[in-house]
Short mmCIF file of C-alpha atoms and ligand atoms in Angstrom, two decimals:
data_model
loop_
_atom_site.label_atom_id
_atom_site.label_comp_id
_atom_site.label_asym_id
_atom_site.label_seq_id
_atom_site.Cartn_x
_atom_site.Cartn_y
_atom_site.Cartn_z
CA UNK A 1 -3.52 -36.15 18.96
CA UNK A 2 -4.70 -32.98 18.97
CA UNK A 3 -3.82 -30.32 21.49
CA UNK A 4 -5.75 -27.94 23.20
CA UNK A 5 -4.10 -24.14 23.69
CA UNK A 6 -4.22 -22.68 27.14
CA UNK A 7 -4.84 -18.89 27.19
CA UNK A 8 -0.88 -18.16 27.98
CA UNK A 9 -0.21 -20.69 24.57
CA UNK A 10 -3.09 -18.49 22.65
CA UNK A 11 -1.27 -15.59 24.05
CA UNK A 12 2.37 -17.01 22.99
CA UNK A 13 0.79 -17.97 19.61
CA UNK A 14 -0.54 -14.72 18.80
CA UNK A 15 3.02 -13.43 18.15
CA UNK A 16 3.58 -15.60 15.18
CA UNK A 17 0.73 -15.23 13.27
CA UNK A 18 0.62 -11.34 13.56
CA UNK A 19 4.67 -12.11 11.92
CA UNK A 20 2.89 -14.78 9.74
CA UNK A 21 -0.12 -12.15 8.28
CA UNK A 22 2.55 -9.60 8.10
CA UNK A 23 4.90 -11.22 5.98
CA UNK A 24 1.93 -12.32 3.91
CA UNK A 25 1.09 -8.30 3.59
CA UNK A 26 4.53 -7.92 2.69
CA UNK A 27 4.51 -10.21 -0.01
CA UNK A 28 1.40 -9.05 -1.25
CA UNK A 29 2.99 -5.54 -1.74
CA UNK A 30 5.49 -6.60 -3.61
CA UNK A 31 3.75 -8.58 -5.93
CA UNK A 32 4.00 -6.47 -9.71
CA UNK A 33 4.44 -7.48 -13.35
CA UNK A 34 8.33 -8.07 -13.90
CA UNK A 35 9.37 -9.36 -10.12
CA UNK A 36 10.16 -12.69 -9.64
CA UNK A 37 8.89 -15.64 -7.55
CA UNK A 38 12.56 -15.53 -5.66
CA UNK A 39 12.57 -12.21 -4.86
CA UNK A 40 8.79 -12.12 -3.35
CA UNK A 41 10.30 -14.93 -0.97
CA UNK A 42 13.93 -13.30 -0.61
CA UNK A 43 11.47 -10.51 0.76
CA UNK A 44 9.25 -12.41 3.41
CA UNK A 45 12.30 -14.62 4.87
CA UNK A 46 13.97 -11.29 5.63
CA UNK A 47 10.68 -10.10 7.10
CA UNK A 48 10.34 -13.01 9.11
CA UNK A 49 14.00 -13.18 10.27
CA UNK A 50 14.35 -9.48 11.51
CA UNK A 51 11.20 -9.75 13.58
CA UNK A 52 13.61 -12.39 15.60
CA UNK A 53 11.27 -15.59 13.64
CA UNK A 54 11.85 -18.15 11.11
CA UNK A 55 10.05 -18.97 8.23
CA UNK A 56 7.89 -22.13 9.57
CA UNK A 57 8.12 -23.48 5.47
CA UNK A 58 11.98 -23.41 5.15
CA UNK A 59 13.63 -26.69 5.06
CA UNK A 60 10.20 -28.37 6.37
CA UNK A 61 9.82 -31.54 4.49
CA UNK A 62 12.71 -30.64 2.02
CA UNK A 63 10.82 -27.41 1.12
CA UNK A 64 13.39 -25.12 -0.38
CA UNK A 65 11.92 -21.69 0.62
CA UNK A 66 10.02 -19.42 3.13
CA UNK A 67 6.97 -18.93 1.10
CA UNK A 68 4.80 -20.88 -1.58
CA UNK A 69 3.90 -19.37 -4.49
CA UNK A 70 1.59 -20.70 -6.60
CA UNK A 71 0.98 -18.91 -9.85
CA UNK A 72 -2.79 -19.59 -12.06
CA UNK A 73 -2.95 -22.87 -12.24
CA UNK A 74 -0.78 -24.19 -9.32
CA UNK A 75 -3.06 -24.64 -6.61
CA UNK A 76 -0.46 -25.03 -3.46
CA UNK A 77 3.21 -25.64 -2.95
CA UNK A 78 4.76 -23.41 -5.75
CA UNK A 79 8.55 -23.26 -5.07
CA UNK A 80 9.72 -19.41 -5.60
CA UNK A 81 11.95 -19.14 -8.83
CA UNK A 82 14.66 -16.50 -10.17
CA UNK A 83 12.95 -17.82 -13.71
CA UNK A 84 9.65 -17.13 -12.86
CA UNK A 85 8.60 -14.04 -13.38
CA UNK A 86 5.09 -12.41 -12.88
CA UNK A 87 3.09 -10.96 -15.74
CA UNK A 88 0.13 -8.97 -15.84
CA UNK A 89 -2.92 -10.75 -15.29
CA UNK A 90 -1.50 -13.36 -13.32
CA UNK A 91 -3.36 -14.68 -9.96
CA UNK A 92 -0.40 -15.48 -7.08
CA UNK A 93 -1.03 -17.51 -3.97
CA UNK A 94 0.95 -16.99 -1.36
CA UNK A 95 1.10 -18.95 1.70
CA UNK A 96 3.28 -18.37 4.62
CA UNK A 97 4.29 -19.27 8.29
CA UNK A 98 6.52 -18.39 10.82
CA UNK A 99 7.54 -19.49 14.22
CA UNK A 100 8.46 -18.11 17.40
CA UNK A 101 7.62 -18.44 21.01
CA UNK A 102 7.52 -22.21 20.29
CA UNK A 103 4.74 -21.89 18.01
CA UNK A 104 3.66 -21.54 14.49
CA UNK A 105 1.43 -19.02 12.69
CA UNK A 106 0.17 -19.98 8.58
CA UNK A 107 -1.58 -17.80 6.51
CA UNK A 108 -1.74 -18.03 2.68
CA UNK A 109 -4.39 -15.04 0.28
CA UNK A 110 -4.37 -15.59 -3.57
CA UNK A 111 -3.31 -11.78 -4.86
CA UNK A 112 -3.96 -10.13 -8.34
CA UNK A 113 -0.71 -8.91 -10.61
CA UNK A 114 -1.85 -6.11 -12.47
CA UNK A 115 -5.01 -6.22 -14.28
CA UNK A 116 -6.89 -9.61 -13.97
CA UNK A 117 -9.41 -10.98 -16.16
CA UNK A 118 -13.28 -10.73 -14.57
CA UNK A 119 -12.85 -14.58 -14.37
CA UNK A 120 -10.11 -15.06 -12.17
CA UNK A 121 -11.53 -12.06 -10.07
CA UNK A 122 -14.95 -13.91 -9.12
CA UNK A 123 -12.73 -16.55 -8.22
CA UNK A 124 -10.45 -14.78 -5.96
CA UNK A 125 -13.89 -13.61 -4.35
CA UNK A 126 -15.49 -16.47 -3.99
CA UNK A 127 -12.63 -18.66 -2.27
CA UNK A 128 -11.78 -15.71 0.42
CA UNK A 129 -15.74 -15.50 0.64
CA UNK A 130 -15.99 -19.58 1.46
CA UNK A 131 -12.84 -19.46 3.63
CA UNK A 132 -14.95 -16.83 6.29
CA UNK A 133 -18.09 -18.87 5.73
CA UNK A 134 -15.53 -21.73 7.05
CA UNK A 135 -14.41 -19.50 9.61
CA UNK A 136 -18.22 -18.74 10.63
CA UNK A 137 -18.69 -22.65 11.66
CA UNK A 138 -15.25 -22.80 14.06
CA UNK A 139 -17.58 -22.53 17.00
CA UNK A 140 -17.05 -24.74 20.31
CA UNK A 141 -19.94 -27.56 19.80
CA UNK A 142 -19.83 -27.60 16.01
CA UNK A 143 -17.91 -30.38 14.33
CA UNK A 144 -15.06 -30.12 11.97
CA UNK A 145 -17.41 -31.69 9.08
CA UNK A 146 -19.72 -28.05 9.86
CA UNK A 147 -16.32 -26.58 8.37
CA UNK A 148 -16.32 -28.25 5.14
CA UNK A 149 -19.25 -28.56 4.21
CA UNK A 150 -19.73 -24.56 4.56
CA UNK A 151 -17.25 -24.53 2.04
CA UNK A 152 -18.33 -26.62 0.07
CA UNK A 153 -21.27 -25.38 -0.26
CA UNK A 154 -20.44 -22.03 -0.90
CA UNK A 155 -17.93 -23.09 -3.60
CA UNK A 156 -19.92 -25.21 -5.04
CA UNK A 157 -23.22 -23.44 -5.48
CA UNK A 158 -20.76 -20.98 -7.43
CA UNK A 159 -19.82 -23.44 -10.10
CA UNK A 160 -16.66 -24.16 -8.34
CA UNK A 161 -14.92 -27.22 -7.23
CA UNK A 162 -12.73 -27.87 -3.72
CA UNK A 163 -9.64 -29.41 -3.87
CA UNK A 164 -9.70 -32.85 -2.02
CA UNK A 165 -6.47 -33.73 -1.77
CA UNK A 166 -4.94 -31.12 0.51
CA UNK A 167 -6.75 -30.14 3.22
CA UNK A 168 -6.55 -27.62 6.31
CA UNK A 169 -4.97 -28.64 9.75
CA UNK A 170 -4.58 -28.18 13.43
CA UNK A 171 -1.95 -25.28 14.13
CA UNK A 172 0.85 -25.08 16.97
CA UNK A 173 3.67 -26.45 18.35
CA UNK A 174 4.14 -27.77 15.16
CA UNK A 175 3.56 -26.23 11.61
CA UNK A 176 1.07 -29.67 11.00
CA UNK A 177 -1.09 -31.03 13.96
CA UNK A 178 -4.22 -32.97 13.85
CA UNK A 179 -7.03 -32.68 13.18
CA UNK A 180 -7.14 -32.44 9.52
CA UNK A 181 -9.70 -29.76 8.49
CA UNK A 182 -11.25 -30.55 4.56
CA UNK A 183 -12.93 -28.12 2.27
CA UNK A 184 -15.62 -30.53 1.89
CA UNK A 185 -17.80 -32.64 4.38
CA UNK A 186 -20.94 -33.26 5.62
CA UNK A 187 -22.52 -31.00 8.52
CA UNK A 188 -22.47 -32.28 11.98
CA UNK A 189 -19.31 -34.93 10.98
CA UNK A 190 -16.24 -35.47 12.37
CA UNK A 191 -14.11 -34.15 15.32
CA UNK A 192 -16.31 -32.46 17.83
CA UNK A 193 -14.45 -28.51 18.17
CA UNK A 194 -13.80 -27.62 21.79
CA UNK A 195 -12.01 -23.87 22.85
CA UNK A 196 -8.78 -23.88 22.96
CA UNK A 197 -8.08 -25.73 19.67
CA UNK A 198 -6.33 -23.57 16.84
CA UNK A 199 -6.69 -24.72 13.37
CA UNK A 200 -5.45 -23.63 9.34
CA UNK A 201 -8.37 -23.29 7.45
CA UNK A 202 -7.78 -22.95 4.18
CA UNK A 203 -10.33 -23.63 0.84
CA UNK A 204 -8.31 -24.24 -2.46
CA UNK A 205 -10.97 -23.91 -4.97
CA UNK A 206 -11.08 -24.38 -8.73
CA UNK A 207 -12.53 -23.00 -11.93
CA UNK A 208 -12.55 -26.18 -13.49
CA UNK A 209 -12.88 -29.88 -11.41
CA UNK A 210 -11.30 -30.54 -8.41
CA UNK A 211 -8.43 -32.85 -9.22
CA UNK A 212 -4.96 -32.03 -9.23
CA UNK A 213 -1.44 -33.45 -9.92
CA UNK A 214 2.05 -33.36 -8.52
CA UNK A 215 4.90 -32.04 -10.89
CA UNK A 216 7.86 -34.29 -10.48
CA UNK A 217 9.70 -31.75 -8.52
CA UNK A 218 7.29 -33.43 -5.64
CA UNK A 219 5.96 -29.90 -4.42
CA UNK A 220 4.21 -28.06 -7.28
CA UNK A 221 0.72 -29.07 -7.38
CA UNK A 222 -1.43 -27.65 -10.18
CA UNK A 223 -5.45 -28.34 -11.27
CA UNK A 224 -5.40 -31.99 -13.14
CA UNK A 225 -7.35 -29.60 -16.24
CA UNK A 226 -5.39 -26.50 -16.17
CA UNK A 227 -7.98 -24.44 -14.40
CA UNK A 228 -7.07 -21.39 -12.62
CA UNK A 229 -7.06 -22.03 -8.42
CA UNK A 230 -7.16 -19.74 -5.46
CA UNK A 231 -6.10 -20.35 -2.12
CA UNK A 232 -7.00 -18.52 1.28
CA UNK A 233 -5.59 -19.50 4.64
CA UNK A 234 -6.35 -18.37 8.22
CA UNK A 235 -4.94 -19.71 11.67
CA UNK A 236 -8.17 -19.36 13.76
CA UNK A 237 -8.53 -20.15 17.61
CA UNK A 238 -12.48 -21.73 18.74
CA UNK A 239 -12.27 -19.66 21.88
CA UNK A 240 -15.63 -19.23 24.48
CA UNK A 241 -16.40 -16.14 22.11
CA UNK A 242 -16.78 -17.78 18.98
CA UNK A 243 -13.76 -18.06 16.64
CA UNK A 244 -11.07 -15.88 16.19
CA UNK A 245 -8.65 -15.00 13.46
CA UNK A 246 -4.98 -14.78 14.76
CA UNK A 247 -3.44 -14.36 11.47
CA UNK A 248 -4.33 -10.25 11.14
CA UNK A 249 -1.60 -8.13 9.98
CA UNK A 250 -0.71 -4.61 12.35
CA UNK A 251 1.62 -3.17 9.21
MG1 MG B 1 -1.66 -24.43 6.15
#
């Protein structure tokens, strides 16, 4: 079912995704050669809990952590490790969420350690690129297939490939709520968007082809090929103006 926000629930929400893009900009600032996967999450649960929140990913489905982090090849879903450590050169997605008010905020931005290669750069670009061209389409009146297939297209006519498997997702009450939101799609397809609904958009997109795998630790899910991924999240509301971004950092 998918639920439609009243203005005092948009207004309610809006609290945990500013804590949700904050913790994100937290993490992102601590990201260096040498620091570990643990501590960047150590780092963001603390955020999250002294703003009076919790860390929407802890404990849901089993997940061990606050944040994912999802290192080169991992696409989504990385659990955060003492071993892990980050090295120059590396591309780290981060995706967080964090609920208060009875609701949920998720956000996720693929950052650069150090120096990156002019590879992994155009792909950073082009995935934050096709996740506003995403945005652009969460109008009242378009359908959720409008969504995707901007994406898609964007990705595509790049040379890169969306991920198929996971896919974006209604926002609110809980962490997960319909309607599921794709990458890919055709124009004009699917669930018709009315204002009031508040989705996760969020393109994973590939160097290499689209498919991916699940290590047996259940979470980690990395490109089938060993192609470098990126990942971009927003929580957006389709409001009478068009769509909005709640997920916007104030630190
Ligand atoms: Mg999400």
């Amino acid at each position: 079912m998918i639920s439609v926000k009243t203005n005092r629930e948009l207004a309610l929400m809006k609290e945990a995704c500013r804590i949700s893009a904050n913790a994100l900009k937290v993490a992102g600032q601590a990201i260096e050669p040498g620091i570990s996967t643990k501590e960047i999450d150590d780092i963001v649960r603390k955020y999250i809990q002294k703003q009076g929140a919790t860390p929407s990913f802890l404990g849901y489905g089993g997940f061990p952590a606050s944040a994912c982090i999802s290192v080169n090849h991992v696409v989504i879903h990385g659990i955060p490790s003492k071993k892990q450590k980050l090295k120059n050169g590396d591309i780290v997605s981060v995706d967080v969420g964090a609920f208060i008010n009875g609701f949920h905020g998720d956000n996720a931005y693929t950052f650069a350690c150090g120096e990156i290669s002019k590879e992994a750069q155009a792909l950073l670009d082009a995935t934050k690129e096709s996740l506003y061209q995403g945005i652009a389409q969460a109008k009242a009146g378009n359908r959720i297939g409008d969504i995707g297939h901007a994406v898609q297209e964007y990705a595509e006519s790049r040379s890169y490939s969306v991920v198929r498997d996971f896919v974006g997702h209604g926002v609110g009450a809980k962490l997960h709520e319909d309607p599921s939101v794709p990458n890919y799609g055709k124009a004009g397809r699917g669930v018709r968007l009315v204002s009031g609904m508040v989705i996760a958009i969020e393109p994973m997109i590939t160097a290499g082809g689209y498919q991916v795998k699940v290590l047996d630790d259940d979470w980690t899910t990395v490109t089938a090929d060993g192609s470098l991924a990126a990942h971009f999240e927003h929580t957006v509301a389709i409001t009478p103006d068009g769509p909005v971004i709640m997920t916007i950092p104030d630190i």
